[in-house]
Structure formats: structure tokens, C-alpha cells
Coordinates of C-alpha atoms and ligand atoms in Angstrom, one line a residue:
Chain R
M1 CA 88.4 25.8 28.3
N2 CA 91.1 28.5 28.3
Q3 CA 92.0 29.7 31.9
V4 CA 92.3 33.3 32.0
M5 CA 93.3 33.4 35.9
E6 CA 94.9 30.9 37.6
I7 CA 95.3 30.7 41.3
D8 CA 97.8 28.6 43.0
R9 CA 98.1 28.1 46.6
L10 CA 97.2 31.5 47.4
N11 CA 97.2 32.8 51.0
L12 CA 96.6 35.8 52.6
H13 CA 97.1 37.4 56.2
Y14 CA 95.6 40.3 57.4
G15 CA 98.3 41.1 60.3
D16 CA 98.1 37.7 62.1
F17 CA 94.5 36.9 60.7
H18 CA 94.6 34.1 58.4
A19 CA 91.9 35.3 55.9
L20 CA 92.5 33.1 52.5
K21 CA 93.9 29.8 53.2
E22 CA 95.5 27.5 50.3
I23 CA 93.1 28.7 47.6
N24 CA 93.4 27.0 44.4
L25 CA 91.1 27.9 41.5
G26 CA 90.9 28.4 37.5
I27 CA 88.7 31.0 36.2
P28 CA 87.8 30.0 32.5
E29 CA 87.8 32.7 29.7
K30 CA 84.1 34.4 28.8
T31 CA 82.3 33.1 31.4
V32 CA 80.5 34.2 34.7
T33 CA 82.2 33.0 37.9
A34 CA 80.2 33.6 41.2
F35 CA 81.5 33.4 44.5
I36 CA 79.2 32.8 47.4
G37 CA 79.6 31.9 51.1
P38 CA 78.5 33.5 54.4
S39 CA 79.8 36.8 55.5
G40 CA 83.3 37.4 56.5
C41 CA 84.4 34.3 54.8
G42 CA 86.9 35.9 52.3
K43 CA 85.0 36.6 49.2
S44 CA 85.9 40.1 48.8
T45 CA 89.2 39.7 50.2
F46 CA 89.8 36.9 47.3
L47 CA 88.3 38.9 44.9
R48 CA 90.5 42.1 45.7
T49 CA 93.5 39.9 45.4
L50 CA 92.6 39.5 41.6
N51 CA 93.6 43.0 40.7
R52 CA 95.7 43.8 43.7
M53 CA 93.5 46.2 45.5
N54 CA 94.6 44.7 48.6
D55 CA 98.0 46.0 48.3
L56 CA 96.3 49.2 49.7
V57 CA 95.4 47.7 53.4
P58 CA 98.5 48.0 55.9
G59 CA 99.7 44.6 57.0
V60 CA 98.6 42.3 54.5
Q61 CA 100.8 39.5 53.5
I62 CA 100.2 37.5 50.3
G63 CA 101.7 34.1 49.4
G64 CA 101.2 31.8 46.4
S65 CA 100.5 33.2 42.7
V66 CA 98.0 34.2 40.8
K67 CA 98.3 34.2 37.1
L68 CA 96.7 36.5 34.5
D69 CA 97.5 34.9 30.9
G70 CA 100.0 32.7 32.4
Q71 CA 102.0 35.8 34.1
D72 CA 102.1 36.1 38.0
I73 CA 100.4 39.6 38.6
Y74 CA 102.6 39.4 42.1
G75 CA 105.7 39.2 40.0
A76 CA 108.3 41.6 40.2
D77 CA 107.7 43.0 37.0
T78 CA 104.1 43.3 37.0
D79 CA 103.0 46.9 36.3
V80 CA 99.9 47.2 39.0
E81 CA 98.2 50.0 36.9
V82 CA 98.3 48.0 33.6
L83 CA 96.9 45.0 35.7
R84 CA 93.9 47.2 37.0
K85 CA 93.4 48.3 33.7
R86 CA 93.2 44.7 32.6
V87 CA 91.2 43.5 35.4
G88 CA 88.6 46.1 36.1
M89 CA 86.2 46.4 39.4
V90 CA 82.7 47.5 39.9
F91 CA 82.0 48.0 43.7
Q92 CA 79.1 47.2 46.3
Q93 CA 78.2 51.1 46.1
P94 CA 77.7 52.7 43.1
N95 CA 80.9 55.2 43.1
P96 CA 80.7 57.5 40.2
F97 CA 83.0 60.6 40.4
P98 CA 81.1 63.6 41.3
K99 CA 81.3 64.8 37.5
S100 CA 79.5 64.5 34.4
I101 CA 78.1 61.4 33.1
F102 CA 80.4 61.8 30.1
D103 CA 83.5 62.6 32.1
N104 CA 82.7 59.8 34.7
V105 CA 83.0 57.4 31.4
A106 CA 86.1 59.3 29.8
Y107 CA 87.8 59.3 32.9
G108 CA 90.0 56.3 32.6
P109 CA 90.8 56.6 28.7
R110 CA 91.9 60.2 29.4
L111 CA 94.1 59.3 31.9
H112 CA 95.5 56.8 29.6
G113 CA 96.4 59.2 27.4
I114 CA 93.3 59.5 25.1
R115 CA 92.9 63.2 23.9
D116 CA 91.3 62.8 20.6
K117 CA 87.6 64.0 21.0
S118 CA 85.9 62.1 18.4
R119 CA 87.6 58.9 19.7
L120 CA 86.4 60.0 23.3
N121 CA 83.0 60.3 22.1
D122 CA 83.2 56.9 20.6
I123 CA 84.4 55.3 23.7
V124 CA 81.8 57.0 25.7
E125 CA 78.9 55.7 23.5
R126 CA 80.4 52.4 23.1
S127 CA 80.8 52.0 27.0
L128 CA 77.5 53.2 27.8
R129 CA 75.8 50.9 25.2
G130 CA 77.8 48.0 26.6
A131 CA 76.3 48.9 30.0
S132 CA 72.9 49.0 28.7
L133 CA 72.9 52.6 29.4
W134 CA 73.1 54.8 26.4
E135 CA 69.4 54.9 25.6
E136 CA 68.8 56.5 29.0
V137 CA 71.3 59.0 29.2
K138 CA 72.3 60.0 25.7
D139 CA 70.5 63.2 26.0
L140 CA 71.9 64.0 29.5
L141 CA 75.9 63.3 29.2
G142 CA 76.6 66.7 30.6
K143 CA 74.6 66.1 33.5
S144 CA 76.0 65.2 36.9
A145 CA 76.3 61.3 37.5
L146 CA 75.1 62.0 40.9
S147 CA 71.6 63.1 39.6
L148 CA 71.4 59.4 38.2
S149 CA 69.3 56.7 40.2
G150 CA 71.3 54.0 42.2
G151 CA 70.6 51.5 39.6
Q152 CA 71.7 53.9 36.8
Q153 CA 74.7 55.0 38.6
Q154 CA 75.7 51.2 38.9
R155 CA 75.6 50.6 35.2
L156 CA 77.6 54.2 34.6
C157 CA 80.2 52.5 37.0
I158 CA 80.3 49.4 34.7
A159 CA 80.4 51.7 31.6
R160 CA 83.2 53.7 33.2
A161 CA 85.1 50.0 34.0
L162 CA 84.3 48.9 30.1
A163 CA 85.8 52.2 28.7
V164 CA 89.6 51.1 29.5
E165 CA 88.5 47.9 27.8
P166 CA 89.4 45.2 30.4
E167 CA 89.6 41.4 30.1
V168 CA 88.3 40.7 33.3
L169 CA 85.5 42.4 35.3
L170 CA 85.3 42.0 39.0
M171 CA 82.2 42.9 40.7
D172 CA 81.7 42.9 44.4
E173 CA 77.9 42.6 45.3
A174 CA 77.1 45.1 42.9
T175 CA 73.6 44.7 43.0
S176 CA 73.4 44.5 46.7
A177 CA 72.4 48.2 47.1
L178 CA 69.7 48.0 44.3
D179 CA 66.2 47.7 43.9
P180 CA 64.8 44.4 42.5
I181 CA 64.2 45.9 39.1
S182 CA 67.7 47.4 38.6
T183 CA 69.2 44.3 39.9
L184 CA 67.6 42.3 37.3
K185 CA 69.0 44.7 34.7
I186 CA 72.3 44.2 36.0
E187 CA 71.9 40.6 35.8
E188 CA 70.9 40.6 32.2
L189 CA 73.8 42.9 31.5
V190 CA 76.2 40.5 32.8
R191 CA 74.6 37.8 30.7
E192 CA 75.3 39.9 28.0
L193 CA 78.8 41.2 28.9
K194 CA 79.9 37.5 29.0
K195 CA 80.2 37.2 25.5
E196 CA 83.1 39.5 25.5
Y197 CA 84.6 39.6 29.0
T198 CA 85.3 37.4 32.0
I199 CA 83.3 38.3 34.9
V200 CA 83.8 37.4 38.6
M201 CA 80.9 38.3 40.7
V202 CA 80.5 38.0 44.5
T203 CA 77.1 37.6 45.5
H204 CA 75.0 37.2 48.8
N205 CA 72.3 35.7 47.1
M206 CA 72.5 32.5 45.9
H207 CA 69.6 32.6 43.5
Q208 CA 71.4 35.2 41.5
A209 CA 74.2 33.0 41.4
A210 CA 72.0 30.2 40.0
R211 CA 70.6 32.7 37.6
V212 CA 73.4 34.2 36.0
S213 CA 76.7 32.6 36.5
D214 CA 78.2 29.7 34.8
R215 CA 80.3 28.2 37.5
T216 CA 80.1 28.8 41.5
V217 CA 82.7 28.7 44.2
F218 CA 81.8 28.4 47.7
F219 CA 84.1 29.7 50.3
L220 CA 84.2 29.2 54.0
N221 CA 86.2 30.5 56.7
G222 CA 88.8 31.6 54.2
E223 CA 89.0 28.2 52.4
L224 CA 87.6 27.3 49.0
V225 CA 85.1 24.5 49.8
E226 CA 83.9 23.7 46.3
A227 CA 84.2 25.1 42.7
E228 CA 81.8 23.8 40.3
E229 CA 79.5 24.3 37.4
T230 CA 76.7 26.5 38.7
E231 CA 73.9 23.7 38.0
K232 CA 76.1 21.0 39.6
L233 CA 77.0 22.8 42.3
F234 CA 73.2 23.7 43.5
S235 CA 71.9 20.8 42.7
N236 CA 74.2 17.8 43.4
P237 CA 77.1 19.3 45.7
T238 CA 80.0 17.2 46.4
D239 CA 80.7 18.8 49.6
A240 CA 78.6 18.5 52.7
R241 CA 79.1 22.0 53.9
T242 CA 78.1 23.2 50.4
E243 CA 74.9 21.3 50.7
D244 CA 74.3 22.6 54.2
Y245 CA 75.0 26.3 52.9
I246 CA 72.8 26.5 50.0
T247 CA 69.9 24.5 51.8
G248 CA 70.2 27.0 54.4
R249 CA 71.1 25.3 57.0
F250 CA 73.6 28.3 58.0
G251 CA 75.0 31.6 56.9
Chain Q
M1 CA 61.1 61.0 90.2
R2 CA 62.8 61.0 86.4
M3 CA 62.2 63.5 83.8
S4 CA 60.2 62.0 80.8
N5 CA 62.4 61.8 77.6
K6 CA 60.2 64.2 76.1
T7 CA 60.6 66.9 78.6
A8 CA 64.4 66.3 78.9
D9 CA 64.6 66.8 75.1
R10 CA 62.7 70.2 75.0
I11 CA 64.8 71.4 77.8
A12 CA 67.9 70.3 76.1
T13 CA 66.4 71.9 72.7
A14 CA 65.5 75.2 74.6
V15 CA 69.3 75.3 76.2
F16 CA 71.2 75.0 72.7
Y17 CA 68.8 77.6 71.3
F18 CA 69.5 79.8 73.9
F19 CA 73.5 79.5 73.5
A20 CA 73.1 79.5 69.9
F21 CA 71.1 83.0 70.1
L22 CA 73.7 84.2 73.0
I23 CA 76.8 83.5 70.5
I24 CA 75.1 85.3 67.8
A25 CA 74.0 88.1 70.2
V26 CA 77.3 88.6 71.4
L27 CA 78.8 88.6 67.7
A28 CA 76.3 90.9 66.1
S29 CA 77.0 93.4 68.7
L30 CA 80.7 93.3 68.3
I31 CA 80.7 93.7 64.8
G32 CA 77.8 96.2 64.9
F33 CA 79.7 98.4 67.5
I34 CA 82.9 98.5 65.4
L35 CA 81.0 99.1 62.2
Y36 CA 78.9 101.9 64.1
R37 CA 82.3 103.2 65.5
G38 CA 83.9 103.0 62.2
L39 CA 81.9 103.2 59.2
G40 CA 81.7 107.0 59.0
Q41 CA 85.3 107.3 58.6
I42 CA 85.6 105.1 55.7
S43 CA 86.2 107.0 52.5
W44 CA 88.0 106.8 49.3
H45 CA 90.6 109.3 50.8
F46 CA 90.9 107.1 54.1
L47 CA 91.7 104.1 52.0
T48 CA 94.2 105.3 49.7
S49 CA 95.9 108.1 51.5
P50 CA 99.0 107.6 53.9
P51 CA 98.7 108.3 57.5
E52 CA 99.5 111.5 59.2
T53 CA 101.4 111.3 62.4
F54 CA 100.6 115.0 63.7
K55 CA 97.4 116.3 61.6
T56 CA 94.1 114.9 61.3
G57 CA 93.0 113.5 57.9
G58 CA 95.2 110.7 57.7
G59 CA 94.6 107.5 55.9
I60 CA 95.5 103.8 55.9
G61 CA 96.6 103.3 52.2
P62 CA 100.0 101.9 52.7
Q63 CA 98.7 99.7 55.2
L64 CA 95.8 98.2 53.5
F65 CA 98.2 97.4 50.7
N66 CA 100.6 95.8 53.1
S67 CA 98.1 93.7 54.6
L68 CA 96.9 92.5 51.3
F69 CA 100.4 92.0 49.9
L70 CA 101.7 90.3 52.9
L71 CA 99.0 88.1 52.6
V72 CA 99.4 87.0 49.1
L73 CA 103.4 86.5 50.0
T74 CA 102.3 84.2 53.0
M75 CA 100.0 82.4 50.7
I76 CA 102.6 81.8 48.0
I77 CA 104.6 80.2 50.6
T78 CA 102.3 78.3 52.8
V79 CA 99.7 77.0 50.1
P80 CA 102.2 74.6 48.0
L81 CA 103.7 73.5 51.7
G82 CA 100.8 73.0 53.2
I83 CA 99.0 71.1 50.7
G84 CA 102.0 69.0 50.1
A85 CA 102.5 68.3 53.5
G86 CA 98.7 67.4 53.9
I87 CA 98.8 65.1 50.9
Y88 CA 101.7 63.4 52.3
M89 CA 99.8 62.9 55.9
A90 CA 96.7 61.8 54.2
E91 CA 98.1 59.5 51.5
Y92 CA 101.9 58.7 51.9
S93 CA 102.3 58.5 55.8
R94 CA 102.2 55.2 57.5
P95 CA 101.1 55.0 61.1
G96 CA 104.0 54.8 63.3
R97 CA 106.3 57.0 65.4
F98 CA 107.4 59.4 62.6
T99 CA 104.2 60.3 61.6
D100 CA 103.0 60.8 65.1
F101 CA 106.0 63.1 65.7
I102 CA 105.1 65.1 62.6
R103 CA 101.2 65.3 64.1
L104 CA 102.7 66.5 67.4
V105 CA 105.1 69.1 65.6
V106 CA 101.9 70.4 63.8
E107 CA 99.6 70.7 67.1
V108 CA 102.2 72.2 69.0
L109 CA 103.2 74.8 66.0
S110 CA 99.4 75.5 65.7
S111 CA 99.0 76.2 69.3
F112 CA 101.7 78.5 69.8
P113 CA 100.9 81.9 70.8
S114 CA 101.5 84.4 67.8
I115 CA 103.3 86.6 69.9
V116 CA 106.0 83.8 70.3
V117 CA 106.1 83.1 66.8
G118 CA 106.8 86.8 66.3
L119 CA 109.8 86.6 68.6
F120 CA 110.8 83.4 66.9
G121 CA 110.6 85.4 63.5
L122 CA 112.7 88.3 64.9
L123 CA 115.3 85.7 66.1
V124 CA 115.4 83.4 63.2
F125 CA 114.5 85.4 60.1
V126 CA 114.9 88.9 61.0
Q127 CA 118.4 88.7 62.7
Y128 CA 120.0 85.3 62.2
F129 CA 119.1 85.2 58.5
D130 CA 119.2 89.3 58.3
L131 CA 116.0 89.8 56.5
K132 CA 115.7 92.9 58.8
F133 CA 112.0 94.1 59.3
S134 CA 110.6 93.3 56.0
L135 CA 107.7 91.9 54.6
L136 CA 109.4 88.6 53.8
A137 CA 110.5 88.1 57.4
G138 CA 106.9 88.7 58.1
A139 CA 105.4 86.3 55.6
L140 CA 107.8 83.8 57.1
A141 CA 106.6 84.3 60.5
L142 CA 103.0 83.9 59.3
T143 CA 104.0 80.8 57.8
V144 CA 104.9 79.2 60.7
F145 CA 101.8 80.2 62.3
N146 CA 99.5 79.3 59.2
L147 CA 101.3 76.3 57.9
P148 CA 99.7 73.8 60.7
L149 CA 96.6 74.9 59.8
M150 CA 96.9 74.5 56.1
V151 CA 98.4 71.0 56.5
R152 CA 95.4 69.9 58.5
I153 CA 92.9 71.5 56.2
T154 CA 94.4 69.7 53.4
E155 CA 94.7 66.3 55.3
Q156 CA 90.9 66.7 56.4
G157 CA 90.1 67.5 53.0
I158 CA 91.7 64.5 51.4
R159 CA 90.8 61.8 54.2
G160 CA 87.2 63.3 53.6
V161 CA 86.8 61.9 50.3
P162 CA 85.0 58.7 50.3
R163 CA 87.4 55.4 50.2
E164 CA 85.1 54.5 47.2
Q165 CA 86.2 57.4 45.1
K166 CA 89.6 56.6 45.6
E167 CA 89.1 52.8 45.2
A168 CA 87.2 53.7 41.8
G169 CA 90.5 55.7 40.4
L170 CA 92.7 53.1 41.4
A171 CA 90.7 50.2 39.8
L172 CA 90.7 52.1 36.5
G173 CA 94.3 51.5 36.7
L174 CA 95.3 55.2 37.8
T175 CA 98.6 55.6 39.2
R176 CA 98.8 56.7 42.6
W177 CA 99.8 60.4 41.7
H178 CA 97.0 60.3 39.4
T179 CA 94.6 59.2 42.0
I180 CA 95.9 62.0 44.2
T181 CA 95.7 64.7 41.4
K182 CA 92.8 63.8 39.4
V183 CA 90.4 62.1 42.0
L184 CA 91.3 63.2 45.6
L185 CA 92.3 66.7 45.0
P186 CA 89.3 67.9 42.8
V187 CA 87.1 66.1 45.1
S188 CA 88.3 67.8 48.2
L189 CA 89.2 71.2 46.4
P190 CA 85.9 72.9 47.8
T191 CA 86.9 72.0 51.4
I192 CA 90.5 73.0 51.0
L193 CA 89.7 76.2 49.3
T194 CA 87.3 77.1 52.0
G195 CA 89.8 76.1 54.7
T196 CA 92.2 78.2 52.7
I197 CA 90.4 81.4 52.6
L198 CA 89.4 81.0 56.3
A199 CA 93.1 80.6 57.1
A200 CA 93.6 83.9 55.1
G201 CA 91.3 85.9 57.2
R202 CA 93.2 84.8 60.1
V203 CA 96.7 85.9 58.8
F204 CA 95.0 89.0 57.7
G205 CA 93.9 89.8 61.0
E206 CA 97.3 89.0 62.7
A207 CA 99.2 91.6 64.5
A208 CA 101.4 90.2 67.1
A209 CA 103.5 87.8 65.1
L210 CA 104.2 90.9 62.7
L211 CA 105.4 93.4 65.4
F212 CA 108.7 92.2 65.1
T213 CA 109.2 90.8 61.7
A214 CA 107.3 92.9 59.4
G215 CA 108.0 95.8 61.4
M216 CA 105.8 98.7 62.6
S217 CA 107.0 101.4 60.1
S218 CA 106.4 101.7 56.2
P219 CA 108.7 103.6 54.3
R220 CA 107.3 106.4 51.6
L221 CA 106.1 104.3 49.1
D222 CA 105.9 105.3 45.4
F223 CA 102.9 103.6 44.0
T224 CA 104.0 104.4 40.4
D225 CA 107.2 102.3 40.9
W226 CA 106.4 98.6 40.3
N227 CA 110.0 97.3 40.1
P228 CA 110.4 94.8 43.1
L229 CA 113.9 95.5 43.5
S230 CA 113.6 99.5 44.0
P231 CA 113.3 100.2 47.9
V232 CA 110.5 102.6 47.3
S233 CA 108.5 100.2 45.5
P234 CA 105.3 98.8 46.9
L235 CA 106.4 95.4 45.9
N236 CA 109.9 95.2 47.4
P237 CA 109.3 92.2 49.7
L238 CA 112.4 93.3 51.5
R239 CA 111.0 96.5 52.9
P240 CA 109.4 96.7 56.2
A241 CA 105.8 97.1 56.2
E242 CA 103.0 98.0 58.8
T243 CA 99.9 96.2 58.3
L244 CA 96.5 97.2 59.1
A245 CA 96.1 95.1 62.3
V246 CA 99.9 96.7 63.6
H247 CA 99.0 100.0 62.6
I248 CA 95.6 100.0 64.7
W249 CA 97.6 98.5 67.8
K250 CA 100.2 101.3 67.1
I251 CA 97.7 104.6 66.9
N252 CA 96.0 102.9 69.8
S253 CA 99.1 102.8 72.0
E254 CA 100.9 105.8 71.0
G255 CA 99.1 107.8 68.1
V256 CA 99.5 111.4 68.8
A257 CA 97.6 112.5 65.8
P258 CA 94.2 114.6 67.1
D259 CA 92.1 112.1 65.3
A260 CA 93.9 108.8 66.2
A261 CA 90.7 107.2 67.8
Q262 CA 88.6 107.9 64.7
I263 CA 91.5 106.4 62.4
A264 CA 91.5 103.3 64.7
A265 CA 88.2 103.0 64.3
G266 CA 87.8 103.2 61.0
A267 CA 90.6 100.9 60.3
S268 CA 89.2 98.4 62.5
A269 CA 85.6 98.7 60.7
V270 CA 87.9 98.0 57.4
L271 CA 89.6 95.0 58.9
I272 CA 86.5 93.6 60.2
L273 CA 84.7 94.1 56.7
T274 CA 87.6 92.4 55.0
V275 CA 87.5 89.3 57.1
L276 CA 84.1 88.9 56.7
L277 CA 84.3 89.3 53.0
F278 CA 86.9 86.4 53.0
N279 CA 84.7 84.3 55.0
L280 CA 81.6 84.8 52.7
G281 CA 83.5 84.8 49.7
S282 CA 85.1 81.3 50.8
R283 CA 81.6 79.8 51.3
W284 CA 80.6 81.3 48.0
L285 CA 83.8 80.0 46.1
G286 CA 83.2 76.5 47.8
R287 CA 80.0 76.1 46.8
F288 CA 80.5 77.6 43.0
L289 CA 83.3 74.9 42.7
Y290 CA 81.6 72.1 44.2
R291 CA 78.8 72.8 41.8
K292 CA 81.2 73.6 38.8
L293 CA 83.5 70.3 39.5
T294 CA 80.5 68.2 39.8
A295 CA 78.7 69.5 37.0
S296 CA 75.5 69.5 39.5
R297 CA 73.5 72.5 38.3
Ligands
LIG1 N1 91.6 45.7 56.2 C1 91.2 44.1 56.8 N2 91.9 44.3 57.9 C2 91.8 43.0 58.9 N3 90.9 42.5 58.5 C3 90.2 42.2 57.7 C4 90.5 43.3 56.6 N4 89.4 43.3 55.6 C5 88.8 42.1 56.0 N5 89.1 41.5 57.0 C6 88.4 40.1 57.7 O1 88.8 39.4 56.7 C7 87.6 38.3 56.8 C8 87.1 38.4 55.3 O2 86.7 39.4 54.9 P1 86.1 40.0 53.8 O3 85.4 41.3 53.5 O4 86.7 39.5 52.6 O5 84.7 39.0 53.7 P2 83.5 38.6 52.6 O6 83.4 37.0 52.5 O7 83.4 39.6 51.8 O8 82.1 39.0 54.0 P3 80.9 39.8 53.4 O9 79.7 38.8 52.7 O10 80.2 40.3 54.5 O11 81.2 41.0 52.0 C9 86.5 38.9 57.8 O12 86.9 38.2 58.9 C10 87.1 40.4 58.0 O13 86.8 40.6 59.2
LIG2 MG1 82.5 41.4 50.9

């Protein structure tokens, strides 16, 4: 299958701390890849190298290469803003802007230069439909995003990310702050979204990884231990450490 | 024997209530006293007429205008500088010696006694830059005194924006500049604005820094002449201008008009009312903006 992103010998240091060690991984197009592993093993750190959100951290050093469609995103000619447009992100805590629902979704497109009202309307509707939120909010577009429930806010954040038409969507424990029903909704949504987008998600919940992902990657202490088809990894892991983790012997 | 936690809690609560009431009582009696003495003096005539030196019946018109105009001038200088520096401190400065140094300068500046700022203004703006006793010299002195506060207000406002909001902007592919202007500033605007108006109240009541910069006299003003270059125009920034606070100080110490005490009382009441208005206005505006910007009705 076509690899959208290819990570080659990636190393990351926070100051003296070696947080990611020699990571090699391919992320196939239009699939869901899940990252699992105990707390502090580097899942978020790795996810954030994929759209260069770690650039913000003072004292971070990154070696190796991360390619998006064959181009090194850490290369000198990479435009970080264009990269982040192509690789969108949804965070653990829903973080809508304190603005109206409409303005939240229209935010990215507007700042990327789309002014035309009817085009914005189209984008907002399409993105909200894409995030399975349209039916619930179509009559409240002018209301504050903060008036929505947590689960709705998270889907709004997904819609906001979709509105700038990314190719890859990164989700860092996007359901961990939500109730079970909202979580199921988002899982359903992820299965729907992979028809058009490549999705990489961090999850603390192995059942969630098993339910929604095509491939699962297990991290431990900054190392990539195993990357496999989800079914294979959960039924018949190659590495003993993976087996220990998924059977609940640690972490 | 140790007190039970509950008893300790009750005592602490009572003590805090006591202090809170004490502060409120002191404040209320202070304001009440000033208003009680001064409110009776306030009339349209009082607010609009020029002062009299030897006769009764003088007003505070030019002084009131001077205070307001000086405030506007000061804010025109301070707000852009303060917000710019605040953004730098919050978003661009890297931890290190240089940043620490700037922070130290800001702290030291903000703890300068205002009379010292006034003397500095006299030496630098009035004499060295030859601005004479003028509104501009006064505004620059007030800038020295107000800028640190503006920097701090802005920096705190921007740092107060949750990290998630900032990351949300960046993750949408916004440039750093757009993230600052379109995410951080709007979210922190109510805070910054509230702080700015409070700072304005402080500027409005300042006297010591203005004695030797804006001066203690006001030329005859012609309120029909709005050409800022004309020496009798109220808008001329290079004319000397006695402000309300300075005027109060002056008539209290050397006023010879028979009603000097009443004038001072009236002027004090006007000053206090205006500062109160700033405070209430800042709260109201902050809440209004917050609701407006966040579309939460
Ligand atoms: N900004 C930072 N500066 C220094 N060290 C950091 C920083 N961010 C993370 N780390 C360290 O890097 C390691 C990996 O952190 P990371 O957040 O990627 O873990 P994680 O797998 O996402 O954990 P969790 O499941 O708890 O979210 C941890 O040991 C953490 O302490
Ligand atoms: Mg994490």
C-alpha cells in the first residue's frame, strides 16, 4: 500500500533526555494507525513530530527524517504552515476557540484566504457533516462553541481540522476526556473518516485500538517495539514485551 | 491541646471576613468623605469654567480637559509600545540573560517613585530634549511610569491564554504572527483592556510625575481654536498643562482664592468619580467584550 508518511531513524532529545530512539515506521494511506504504550513512552512526542508541533518546545533536538509524500518535512525548504495544513491535529482536551460554532470551523479557511461567504458556508457544512455534527448544530451555528458538550466540542475540533482539507489527521487521545457514548461516536467517525483521510491516533485504551485501527504500533521507553496489523498484534504479537503489555502484565 | 480543624477553619474564616470588611469600611469612608465634602461643589459652571486666582467662583474646566487630553496622549504612546513589548515577552523572548534583564528593568521601572520619574522627565524631556513644560513632556514621563504596567498586563494576558488554544491555531497551519493576532490577542483582549483602563485610572490621578514635566500652569486656552499648532489651542501638545491632580495639590498648598478649600474638595470629588468610572467601565467593557468575542450570550 502507498505510504503517506515514512519515518526513518528518527531520534528526539528533550535536552539530555533521549525521548525517541531510532524510530522507523511507514504510515499507509487511508488507514487508521494506532499508537499504544504505557504513559511516558513517547507516543505524544512521536505524534507531534509528524506535524512539527515539537518545534515549539525549547531545547528539543530532532534527528533522522520524516517524509510526507516523499518530502522530508524537516528539510530546509519545508513550509511549516503548509505542512500543518496538510497534517491536521486533534488534541486530548477539546479546544474550540471561544467563538461561534461557525467561526470555529471557518477559522482555518478564512486565515488561509477564503473570504467568499457562500464558499465558507459550503466548507462549514461539509466539515461539520464530515465530523457527524451537522445535524446537531445546523440551527445553532451562531452560538458559542463553548456551549456544546465535551463530545460535541471534540467533533467540532475535528470539523475545524477537516475544514483546511488535511491529508493526514493526528489525534492524541482524542476521546480520553469524553464519556463512553461520545467516545463511541468518535470511534465511528474515525472509521468513516479513513475513507478519505489517513489517521494516526494515540490511545491509552487497547480496546479502542483494536476496535478502530488497521495497524497498531507499540512503544516502550522511547523505542518502537512492534508495528503490525492490528489483528495480528493483538492475537499473535512477535515481541515478548508487546505480549506482556497487551495481556496487562505492566503499564 | 490542638484545635480541631473545624474550629481553626471557622476562626480563619472569621478573620478573613473581618479584614475584608475592614478594607471595605476604610475605602467606603474615604470615598464617602471626599464625596461628602466635594459633591456639593460640582456644577456645570464648576466643570467648565477656568479657575480664579483671587476671587471666588472659579472652576476646573481647563484642568479637567488637560487631564483627559494628557491621558489620551499617554495612552497613544503607551498602548502600542506596551502591547508590543508584552507580546515579545510572552511569545518571542527565550529564557536567558537578556530576557531576565528586560524583566528586571520593567520591575525596577514600575517600582520607581513617581516624583523620581518626574525629575527624570524634567532632566531628559523638558531640558535635554527641550520640550519645555508641555503636555508631551508630561505624556512621556507618564509613559515611563505606565509602560512597565502595560507590558506586564499584556504579557500576563497572553500567557493566560490556555496552551491548547495556541496549539489549536498552530495546528491549523496559522503562522506565528496569525496565531498571535488572531488567537492570542482576541482571547486575551478582555484582560488586556481591563488592565489598560485600570492603568489609565492611575495615570489620570497622577500628580507628582507631572509637577516638573507638564507643568503647574495652563495658558489661556481658546476652546474654539482646534488647530493643534496654535499656542492657545487646547490640542497643542507643546503647551504647558496643569492637570486636575496637580491643580488640587497646588490650590491646597498655595491657593489664595477665598474658596480654595471648596474648590479643592470639588476637584477631588471629580477626580475620584472619574477614576471610579474608569474602574467600573473597565469591568463592564471587559465583560461585554468577552461575551461579544466568545459569542456566549
Ligand atoms: N516538553 C518536554 N520537555 C522535557 N521532557 C518531555 C517534554 N514532553 C515530554 N517529555 C518527556 O518525554 C517522555 C515522553 O512523553 P510523551 O508525552 O510523549 O509520553 P506519552 O507516551 O504521550 O505519555 P502519556 O500516555 O502519558 O500521554 C516522557 O518521559 C516525558 O516526561
Ligand atoms: Mg501523551
